[in-house]
mmCIF file as gemmi writes it, N, C-alpha and C atoms, coordinates in Angstrom:
data_model
loop_
_atom_site.group_PDB
_atom_site.id
_atom_site.type_symbol
_atom_site.label_atom_id
_atom_site.label_alt_id
_atom_site.label_comp_id
_atom_site.label_asym_id
_atom_site.label_entity_id
_atom_site.label_seq_id
_atom_site.pdbx_PDB_ins_code
_atom_site.Cartn_x
_atom_site.Cartn_y
_atom_site.Cartn_z
_atom_site.occupancy
_atom_site.B_iso_or_equiv
_atom_site.pdbx_formal_charge
_atom_site.auth_seq_id
_atom_site.auth_asym_id
_atom_site.pdbx_PDB_model_num
ATOM 1 N N . MET Axp A 1 ? 0.83 -1.159 0.019 1 0 ? 1 A 1
ATOM 2 C CA . MET Axp A 1 ? -0.007 0.005 0 1 0 ? 1 A 1
ATOM 3 C C . MET Axp A 1 ? 0.88 1.248 0 1 0 ? 1 A 1
ATOM 4 N N . ARG Axp A 2 ? 0.511 2.186 -0.803 1 0 ? 2 A 1
ATOM 5 C CA . ARG Axp A 2 ? 1.274 3.416 -0.995 1 0 ? 2 A 1
ATOM 6 C C . ARG Axp A 2 ? 0.955 4.408 0.149 1 0 ? 2 A 1
ATOM 7 N N . PRO Axp A 3 ? 1.988 5.04 0.768 1 0 ? 3 A 1
ATOM 8 C CA . PRO Axp A 3 ? 1.691 6.026 1.782 1 0 ? 3 A 1
ATOM 9 C C . PRO Axp A 3 ? 1.02 7.253 1.152 1 0 ? 3 A 1
ATOM 10 N N . SER Axp A 4 ? 0.128 7.858 1.894 1 0 ? 4 A 1
ATOM 11 C CA . SER Axp A 4 ? -0.617 8.998 1.345 1 0 ? 4 A 1
ATOM 12 C C . SER Axp A 4 ? 0.268 10.255 1.29 1 0 ? 4 A 1
ATOM 13 N N . LYS Axp A 5 ? -0.02 11.083 0.313 1 0 ? 5 A 1
ATOM 14 C CA . LYS Axp A 5 ? 0.742 12.346 0.154 1 0 ? 5 A 1
ATOM 15 C C . LYS Axp A 5 ? 0.123 13.394 1.047 1 0 ? 5 A 1
ATOM 16 N N . SER Axp A 6 ? 0.914 14.328 1.49 1 0 ? 6 A 1
ATOM 17 C CA . SER Axp A 6 ? 0.396 15.389 2.344 1 0 ? 6 A 1
ATOM 18 C C . SER Axp A 6 ? -0.383 16.415 1.537 1 0 ? 6 A 1
ATOM 19 N N . PRO Axp A 7 ? -1.303 17.166 2.156 1 0 ? 7 A 1
ATOM 20 C CA . PRO Axp A 7 ? -2.044 18.189 1.43 1 0 ? 7 A 1
ATOM 21 C C . PRO Axp A 7 ? -1.126 19.244 0.813 1 0 ? 7 A 1
ATOM 22 N N . LEU Axp A 8 ? -0.008 19.543 1.44 1 0 ? 8 A 1
ATOM 23 C CA . LEU Axp A 8 ? 0.9 20.536 0.868 1 0 ? 8 A 1
ATOM 24 C C . LEU Axp A 8 ? 1.509 20.014 -0.418 1 0 ? 8 A 1
ATOM 25 N N . GLN Axp A 9 ? 1.79 18.739 -0.519 1 0 ? 9 A 1
ATOM 26 C CA . GLN Axp A 9 ? 2.342 18.206 -1.759 1 0 ? 9 A 1
ATOM 27 C C . GLN Axp A 9 ? 1.276 18.242 -2.881 1 0 ? 9 A 1
ATOM 28 N N . ALA Axp A 10 ? 0.025 18.005 -2.506 1 0 ? 10 A 1
ATOM 29 C CA . ALA Axp A 10 ? -1.022 18.109 -3.521 1 0 ? 10 A 1
ATOM 30 C C . ALA Axp A 10 ? -1.198 19.547 -3.995 1 0 ? 10 A 1
ATOM 31 N N . MET Axp A 11 ? -1.123 20.51 -3.067 1 0 ? 11 A 1
ATOM 32 C CA . MET Axp A 11 ? -1.207 21.909 -3.466 1 0 ? 11 A 1
ATOM 33 C C . MET Axp A 11 ? -0.052 22.272 -4.341 1 0 ? 11 A 1
ATOM 34 N N . ALA Axp A 12 ? 1.128 21.791 -4.076 1 0 ? 12 A 1
ATOM 35 C CA . ALA Axp A 12 ? 2.325 22.061 -4.916 1 0 ? 12 A 1
ATOM 36 C C . ALA Axp A 12 ? 2.111 21.485 -6.302 1 0 ? 12 A 1
ATOM 37 N N . LEU Axp A 13 ? 1.549 20.292 -6.387 1 0 ? 13 A 1
ATOM 38 C CA . LEU Axp A 13 ? 1.286 19.659 -7.682 1 0 ? 13 A 1
ATOM 39 C C . LEU Axp A 13 ? 0.304 20.521 -8.469 1 0 ? 13 A 1
ATOM 40 N N . TYR Axp A 14 ? -0.804 20.938 -7.856 1 0 ? 14 A 1
ATOM 41 C CA . TYR Axp A 14 ? -1.795 21.751 -8.539 1 0 ? 14 A 1
ATOM 42 C C . TYR Axp A 14 ? -1.198 23.06 -8.984 1 0 ? 14 A 1
ATOM 43 N N . SER Axp A 15 ? -0.383 23.687 -8.176 1 0 ? 15 A 1
ATOM 44 C CA . SER Axp A 15 ? 0.266 24.935 -8.556 1 0 ? 15 A 1
ATOM 45 C C . SER Axp A 15 ? 1.199 24.757 -9.725 1 0 ? 15 A 1
ATOM 46 N N . ALA Axp A 16 ? 1.956 23.666 -9.718 1 0 ? 16 A 1
ATOM 47 C CA . ALA Axp A 16 ? 2.868 23.413 -10.839 1 0 ? 16 A 1
ATOM 48 C C . ALA Axp A 16 ? 2.101 23.159 -12.136 1 0 ? 16 A 1
ATOM 49 N N . ILE Axp A 17 ? 0.996 22.397 -12.061 1 0 ? 17 A 1
ATOM 50 C CA . ILE Axp A 17 ? 0.202 22.126 -13.249 1 0 ? 17 A 1
ATOM 51 C C . ILE Axp A 17 ? -0.385 23.409 -13.767 1 0 ? 17 A 1
ATOM 52 N N . LEU Axp A 18 ? -0.968 24.234 -12.879 1 0 ? 18 A 1
ATOM 53 C CA . LEU Axp A 18 ? -1.541 25.486 -13.306 1 0 ? 18 A 1
ATOM 54 C C . LEU Axp A 18 ? -0.547 26.434 -13.96 1 0 ? 18 A 1
ATOM 55 N N . SER Axp A 19 ? 0.612 26.555 -13.333 1 0 ? 19 A 1
ATOM 56 C CA . SER Axp A 19 ? 1.624 27.49 -13.892 1 0 ? 19 A 1
ATOM 57 C C . SER Axp A 19 ? 2.149 26.966 -15.233 1 0 ? 19 A 1
ATOM 58 N N . GLN Axp A 20 ? 2.326 25.689 -15.376 1 0 ? 20 A 1
ATOM 59 C CA . GLN Axp A 20 ? 2.798 25.108 -16.659 1 0 ? 20 A 1
ATOM 60 C C . GLN Axp A 20 ? 1.799 25.329 -17.771 1 0 ? 20 A 1
ATOM 61 N N . LEU Axp A 21 ? 0.545 25.06 -17.496 1 0 ? 21 A 1
ATOM 62 C CA . LEU Axp A 21 ? -0.496 25.187 -18.518 1 0 ? 21 A 1
ATOM 63 C C . LEU Axp A 21 ? -0.722 26.644 -18.909 1 0 ? 21 A 1
ATOM 64 N N . VAL Axp A 22 ? -0.896 27.519 -17.883 1 0 ? 22 A 1
ATOM 65 C CA . VAL Axp A 22 ? -1.13 28.92 -18.152 1 0 ? 22 A 1
ATOM 66 C C . VAL Axp A 22 ? 0.083 29.591 -18.798 1 0 ? 22 A 1
ATOM 67 N N . GLY Axp A 23 ? 1.256 29.289 -18.254 1 0 ? 23 A 1
ATOM 68 C CA . GLY Axp A 23 ? 2.482 29.905 -18.774 1 0 ? 23 A 1
ATOM 69 C C . GLY Axp A 23 ? 2.766 29.566 -20.202 1 0 ? 23 A 1
ATOM 70 N N . SER Axp A 24 ? 2.61 28.272 -20.531 1 0 ? 24 A 1
ATOM 71 C CA . SER Axp A 24 ? 2.916 27.894 -21.906 1 0 ? 24 A 1
ATOM 72 C C . SER Axp A 24 ? 1.863 28.453 -22.893 1 0 ? 24 A 1
ATOM 73 N N . VAL Axp A 25 ? 0.611 28.493 -22.517 1 0 ? 25 A 1
ATOM 74 C CA . VAL Axp A 25 ? -0.401 29.081 -23.394 1 0 ? 25 A 1
ATOM 75 C C . VAL Axp A 25 ? -0.17 30.59 -23.56 1 0 ? 25 A 1
ATOM 76 N N . LEU Axp A 26 ? 0.153 31.279 -22.468 1 0 ? 26 A 1
ATOM 77 C CA . LEU Axp A 26 ? 0.387 32.694 -22.608 1 0 ? 26 A 1
ATOM 78 C C . LEU Axp A 26 ? 1.627 33.035 -23.443 1 0 ? 26 A 1
ATOM 79 N N . ILE Axp A 27 ? 2.662 32.233 -23.292 1 0 ? 27 A 1
ATOM 80 C CA . ILE Axp A 27 ? 3.872 32.45 -24.092 1 0 ? 27 A 1
ATOM 81 C C . ILE Axp A 27 ? 3.54 32.23 -25.573 1 0 ? 27 A 1
ATOM 82 N N . GLY Axp A 28 ? 2.792 31.187 -25.858 1 0 ? 28 A 1
ATOM 83 C CA . GLY Axp A 28 ? 2.401 30.906 -27.264 1 0 ? 28 A 1
ATOM 84 C C . GLY Axp A 28 ? 1.497 32.029 -27.784 1 0 ? 28 A 1
ATOM 85 N N . LEU Axp A 29 ? 0.612 32.5 -26.976 1 0 ? 29 A 1
ATOM 86 C CA . LEU Axp A 29 ? -0.337 33.55 -27.387 1 0 ? 29 A 1
ATOM 87 C C . LEU Axp A 29 ? 0.404 34.851 -27.733 1 0 ? 29 A 1
ATOM 88 N N . PHE Axp A 30 ? 1.256 35.331 -26.784 1 0 ? 30 A 1
ATOM 89 C CA . PHE Axp A 30 ? 1.931 36.591 -27.006 1 0 ? 30 A 1
ATOM 90 C C . PHE Axp A 30 ? 3.019 36.508 -28.087 1 0 ? 30 A 1
ATOM 91 N N . THR Axp A 31 ? 3.689 35.362 -28.177 1 0 ? 31 A 1
ATOM 92 C CA . THR Axp A 31 ? 4.7 35.204 -29.221 1 0 ? 31 A 1
ATOM 93 C C . THR Axp A 31 ? 4.018 35.189 -30.601 1 0 ? 31 A 1
ATOM 94 N N . GLY Axp A 32 ? 2.865 34.49 -30.643 1 0 ? 32 A 1
ATOM 95 C CA . GLY Axp A 32 ? 2.112 34.421 -31.938 1 0 ? 32 A 1
ATOM 96 C C . GLY Axp A 32 ? 1.624 35.81 -32.313 1 0 ? 32 A 1
ATOM 97 N N . MET Axp A 33 ? 1.115 36.56 -31.36 1 0 ? 33 A 1
ATOM 98 C CA . MET Axp A 33 ? 0.651 37.915 -31.666 1 0 ? 33 A 1
ATOM 99 C C . MET Axp A 33 ? 1.799 38.79 -32.176 1 0 ? 33 A 1
ATOM 100 N N . TRP Axp A 34 ? 2.927 38.661 -31.512 1 0 ? 34 A 1
ATOM 101 C CA . TRP Axp A 34 ? 4.101 39.49 -31.896 1 0 ? 34 A 1
ATOM 102 C C . TRP Axp A 34 ? 4.558 39.112 -33.287 1 0 ? 34 A 1
ATOM 103 N N . LEU Axp A 35 ? 4.659 37.798 -33.608 1 0 ? 35 A 1
ATOM 104 C CA . LEU Axp A 35 ? 5.107 37.369 -34.948 1 0 ? 35 A 1
ATOM 105 C C . LEU Axp A 35 ? 4.135 37.776 -35.993 1 0 ? 35 A 1
ATOM 106 N N . ASP Axp A 36 ? 2.819 37.708 -35.692 1 0 ? 36 A 1
ATOM 107 C CA . ASP Axp A 36 ? 1.833 38.203 -36.702 1 0 ? 36 A 1
ATOM 108 C C . ASP Axp A 36 ? 1.968 39.657 -36.939 1 0 ? 36 A 1
ATOM 109 N N . GLU Axp A 37 ? 2.276 40.427 -35.923 1 0 ? 37 A 1
ATOM 110 C CA . GLU Axp A 37 ? 2.477 41.85 -36.103 1 0 ? 37 A 1
ATOM 111 C C . GLU Axp A 37 ? 3.701 42.148 -36.955 1 0 ? 37 A 1
ATOM 112 N N . GLN Axp A 38 ? 4.773 41.36 -36.713 1 0 ? 38 A 1
ATOM 113 C CA . GLN Axp A 38 ? 6.021 41.572 -37.447 1 0 ? 38 A 1
ATOM 114 C C . GLN Axp A 38 ? 5.873 41.213 -38.937 1 0 ? 38 A 1
ATOM 115 N N . PHE Axp A 39 ? 5.162 40.134 -39.216 1 0 ? 39 A 1
ATOM 116 C CA . PHE Axp A 39 ? 5.06 39.646 -40.596 1 0 ? 39 A 1
ATOM 117 C C . PHE Axp A 39 ? 3.744 39.979 -41.268 1 0 ? 39 A 1
ATOM 118 N N . GLY Axp A 40 ? 2.766 40.511 -40.555 1 0 ? 40 A 1
ATOM 119 C CA . GLY Axp A 40 ? 1.479 40.843 -41.115 1 0 ? 40 A 1
ATOM 120 C C . GLY Axp A 40 ? 0.669 39.628 -41.524 1 0 ? 40 A 1
ATOM 121 N N . THR Axp A 41 ? 0.759 38.583 -40.728 1 0 ? 41 A 1
ATOM 122 C CA . THR Axp A 41 ? 0.106 37.312 -41.074 1 0 ? 41 A 1
ATOM 123 C C . THR Axp A 41 ? -1.004 36.951 -40.13 1 0 ? 41 A 1
ATOM 124 N N . ALA Axp A 42 ? -1.625 37.947 -39.526 1 0 ? 42 A 1
ATOM 125 C CA . ALA Axp A 42 ? -2.672 37.663 -38.495 1 0 ? 42 A 1
ATOM 126 C C . ALA Axp A 42 ? -3.744 36.743 -39.065 1 0 ? 42 A 1
ATOM 127 N N . PRO Axp A 43 ? -4.226 35.825 -38.394 1 0 ? 43 A 1
ATOM 128 C CA . PRO Axp A 43 ? -3.916 35.221 -37.109 1 0 ? 43 A 1
ATOM 129 C C . PRO Axp A 43 ? -3.135 33.895 -37.268 1 0 ? 43 A 1
ATOM 130 N N . LEU Axp A 44 ? -2.313 33.732 -38.285 1 0 ? 44 A 1
ATOM 131 C CA . LEU Axp A 44 ? -1.648 32.491 -38.594 1 0 ? 44 A 1
ATOM 132 C C . LEU Axp A 44 ? -0.714 32.025 -37.397 1 0 ? 44 A 1
ATOM 133 N N . PHE Axp A 45 ? 0.246 32.854 -37.025 1 0 ? 45 A 1
ATOM 134 C CA . PHE Axp A 45 ? 1.176 32.44 -35.971 1 0 ? 45 A 1
ATOM 135 C C . PHE Axp A 45 ? 0.496 32.385 -34.635 1 0 ? 45 A 1
ATOM 136 N N . LEU Axp A 46 ? -0.527 33.21 -34.42 1 0 ? 46 A 1
ATOM 137 C CA . LEU Axp A 46 ? -1.265 33.177 -33.168 1 0 ? 46 A 1
ATOM 138 C C . LEU Axp A 46 ? -1.883 31.828 -32.959 1 0 ? 46 A 1
ATOM 139 N N . ILE Axp A 47 ? -2.58 31.3 -33.959 1 0 ? 47 A 1
ATOM 140 C CA . ILE Axp A 47 ? -3.249 30.03 -33.857 1 0 ? 47 A 1
ATOM 141 C C . ILE Axp A 47 ? -2.254 28.88 -33.71 1 0 ? 47 A 1
ATOM 142 N N . ILE Axp A 48 ? -1.209 28.891 -34.538 1 0 ? 48 A 1
ATOM 143 C CA . ILE Axp A 48 ? -0.215 27.809 -34.494 1 0 ? 48 A 1
ATOM 144 C C . ILE Axp A 48 ? 0.509 27.763 -33.126 1 0 ? 48 A 1
ATOM 145 N N . LEU Axp A 49 ? 0.994 28.898 -32.655 1 0 ? 49 A 1
ATOM 146 C CA . LEU Axp A 49 ? 1.715 28.92 -31.419 1 0 ? 49 A 1
ATOM 147 C C . LEU Axp A 49 ? 0.8 28.753 -30.196 1 0 ? 49 A 1
ATOM 148 N N . LEU Axp A 50 ? -0.452 29.12 -30.301 1 0 ? 50 A 1
ATOM 149 C CA . LEU Axp A 50 ? -1.417 28.898 -29.207 1 0 ? 50 A 1
ATOM 150 C C . LEU Axp A 50 ? -1.583 27.388 -28.989 1 0 ? 50 A 1
ATOM 151 N N . PHE Axp A 51 ? -1.812 26.662 -30.119 1 0 ? 51 A 1
ATOM 152 C CA . PHE Axp A 51 ? -1.962 25.226 -30.018 1 0 ? 51 A 1
ATOM 153 C C . PHE Axp A 51 ? -0.656 24.539 -29.597 1 0 ? 51 A 1
ATOM 154 N N . LEU Axp A 52 ? 0.461 25.038 -30.126 1 0 ? 52 A 1
ATOM 155 C CA . LEU Axp A 52 ? 1.744 24.476 -29.717 1 0 ? 52 A 1
ATOM 156 C C . LEU Axp A 52 ? 1.981 24.686 -28.199 1 0 ? 52 A 1
ATOM 157 N N . GLY Axp A 53 ? 1.638 25.892 -27.695 1 0 ? 53 A 1
ATOM 158 C CA . GLY Axp A 53 ? 1.803 26.14 -26.284 1 0 ? 53 A 1
ATOM 159 C C . GLY Axp A 53 ? 0.918 25.261 -25.455 1 0 ? 53 A 1
ATOM 160 N N . LEU Axp A 54 ? -0.279 25.038 -25.902 1 0 ? 54 A 1
ATOM 161 C CA . LEU Axp A 54 ? -1.212 24.145 -25.201 1 0 ? 54 A 1
ATOM 162 C C . LEU Axp A 54 ? -0.674 22.722 -25.155 1 0 ? 54 A 1
ATOM 163 N N . ALA Axp A 55 ? -0.197 22.252 -26.298 1 0 ? 55 A 1
ATOM 164 C CA . ALA Axp A 55 ? 0.343 20.894 -26.376 1 0 ? 55 A 1
ATOM 165 C C . ALA Axp A 55 ? 1.571 20.745 -25.466 1 0 ? 55 A 1
ATOM 166 N N . LEU Axp A 56 ? 2.45 21.724 -25.473 1 0 ? 56 A 1
ATOM 167 C CA . LEU Axp A 56 ? 3.625 21.655 -24.597 1 0 ? 56 A 1
ATOM 168 C C . LEU Axp A 56 ? 3.242 21.721 -23.126 1 0 ? 56 A 1
ATOM 169 N N . GLY Axp A 57 ? 2.231 22.521 -22.82 1 0 ? 57 A 1
ATOM 170 C CA . GLY Axp A 57 ? 1.748 22.614 -21.452 1 0 ? 57 A 1
ATOM 171 C C . GLY Axp A 57 ? 1.162 21.298 -20.966 1 0 ? 57 A 1
ATOM 172 N N . ILE Axp A 58 ? 0.418 20.634 -21.819 1 0 ? 58 A 1
ATOM 173 C CA . ILE Axp A 58 ? -0.146 19.324 -21.463 1 0 ? 58 A 1
ATOM 174 C C . ILE Axp A 58 ? 0.97 18.3 -21.295 1 0 ? 58 A 1
ATOM 175 N N . TRP Axp A 59 ? 1.95 18.329 -22.201 1 0 ? 59 A 1
ATOM 176 C CA . TRP Axp A 59 ? 3.087 17.39 -22.059 1 0 ? 59 A 1
ATOM 177 C C . TRP Axp A 59 ? 3.838 17.635 -20.75 1 0 ? 59 A 1
ATOM 178 N N . ALA Axp A 60 ? 4.107 18.912 -20.424 1 0 ? 60 A 1
ATOM 179 C CA . ALA Axp A 60 ? 4.802 19.217 -19.14 1 0 ? 60 A 1
ATOM 180 C C . ALA Axp A 60 ? 3.975 18.802 -17.958 1 0 ? 60 A 1
ATOM 181 N N . MET Axp A 61 ? 2.64 18.987 -18.043 1 0 ? 61 A 1
ATOM 182 C CA . MET Axp A 61 ? 1.764 18.586 -16.957 1 0 ? 61 A 1
ATOM 183 C C . MET Axp A 61 ? 1.83 17.059 -16.753 1 0 ? 61 A 1
ATOM 184 N N . LEU Axp A 62 ? 1.8 16.3 -17.821 1 0 ? 62 A 1
ATOM 185 C CA . LEU Axp A 62 ? 1.884 14.846 -17.72 1 0 ? 62 A 1
ATOM 186 C C . LEU Axp A 62 ? 3.212 14.397 -17.101 1 0 ? 62 A 1
ATOM 187 N N . GLN Axp A 63 ? 4.291 15.067 -17.485 1 0 ? 63 A 1
ATOM 188 C CA . GLN Axp A 63 ? 5.617 14.761 -16.899 1 0 ? 63 A 1
ATOM 189 C C . GLN Axp A 63 ? 5.606 15.032 -15.416 1 0 ? 63 A 1
ATOM 190 N N . THR Axp A 64 ? 5.026 16.132 -15.019 1 0 ? 64 A 1
ATOM 191 C CA . THR Axp A 64 ? 4.994 16.504 -13.599 1 0 ? 64 A 1
ATOM 192 C C . THR Axp A 64 ? 4.145 15.494 -12.8 1 0 ? 64 A 1
ATOM 193 N N . VAL Axp A 65 ? 3.008 15.109 -13.33 1 0 ? 65 A 1
ATOM 194 C CA . VAL Axp A 65 ? 2.124 14.147 -12.639 1 0 ? 65 A 1
ATOM 195 C C . VAL Axp A 65 ? 2.837 12.79 -12.538 1 0 ? 65 A 1
ATOM 196 N N . ARG Axp A 66 ? 3.497 12.348 -13.589 1 0 ? 66 A 1
ATOM 197 C CA . ARG Axp A 66 ? 4.257 11.094 -13.532 1 0 ? 66 A 1
ATOM 198 C C . ARG Axp A 66 ? 5.31 11.142 -12.457 1 0 ? 66 A 1
ATOM 199 N N . LYS Axp A 67 ? 6.052 12.272 -12.418 1 0 ? 67 A 1
ATOM 200 C CA . LYS Axp A 67 ? 7.093 12.394 -11.411 1 0 ? 67 A 1
ATOM 201 C C . LYS Axp A 67 ? 6.513 12.399 -10.008 1 0 ? 67 A 1
ATOM 202 N N . PHE Axp A 68 ? 5.375 13.052 -9.844 1 0 ? 68 A 1
ATOM 203 C CA . PHE Axp A 68 ? 4.708 13.105 -8.519 1 0 ? 68 A 1
ATOM 204 C C . PHE Axp A 68 ? 4.223 11.71 -8.103 1 0 ? 68 A 1
ATOM 205 N N . GLU Axp A 69 ? 3.643 10.959 -9.03 1 0 ? 69 A 1
ATOM 206 C CA . GLU Axp A 69 ? 3.136 9.641 -8.74 1 0 ? 69 A 1
ATOM 207 C C . GLU Axp A 69 ? 4.241 8.63 -8.458 1 0 ? 69 A 1
ATOM 208 N N . SER Axp A 70 ? 5.375 8.815 -9.108 1 0 ? 70 A 1
ATOM 209 C CA . SER Axp A 70 ? 6.47 7.85 -8.867 1 0 ? 70 A 1
ATOM 210 C C . SER Axp A 70 ? 7.172 8.077 -7.553 1 0 ? 70 A 1
ATOM 211 N N . GLY Axp A 71 ? 6.999 9.261 -6.992 1 0 ? 71 A 1
ATOM 212 C CA . GLY Axp A 71 ? 7.636 9.566 -5.709 1 0 ? 71 A 1
ATOM 213 C C . GLY Axp A 71 ? 8.958 10.27 -5.836 1 0 ? 71 A 1
ATOM 214 N N . ASP Axp A 72 ? 9.423 10.515 -7.057 1 0 ? 72 A 1
ATOM 215 C CA . ASP Axp A 72 ? 10.676 11.285 -7.248 1 0 ? 72 A 1
ATOM 216 C C . ASP Axp A 72 ? 10.406 12.746 -7.022 1 0 ? 72 A 1
ATOM 217 N N . GLN Axp A 73 ? 10.975 13.293 -6.02 1 0 ? 73 A 1
ATOM 218 C CA . GLN Axp A 73 ? 10.725 14.7 -5.669 1 0 ? 73 A 1
ATOM 219 C C . GLN Axp A 73 ? 11.948 15.531 -5.962 1 0 ? 73 A 1
């Protein structure tokens, strides 16, 4: 039987997930907006980098959850 995690560890996990998802989406959003402004291609880079940021955020979230579940801190 696996020992239970403390509430503080769960809060840290939720904070890490939130920051990874929000941070990667915001970086993709603002970078895409900036590139569209530079090249006049609105909304091409915005859409591409927004989805790329979301995908990278989900990938980072899965890595964090796997690390948390395995017990490697």
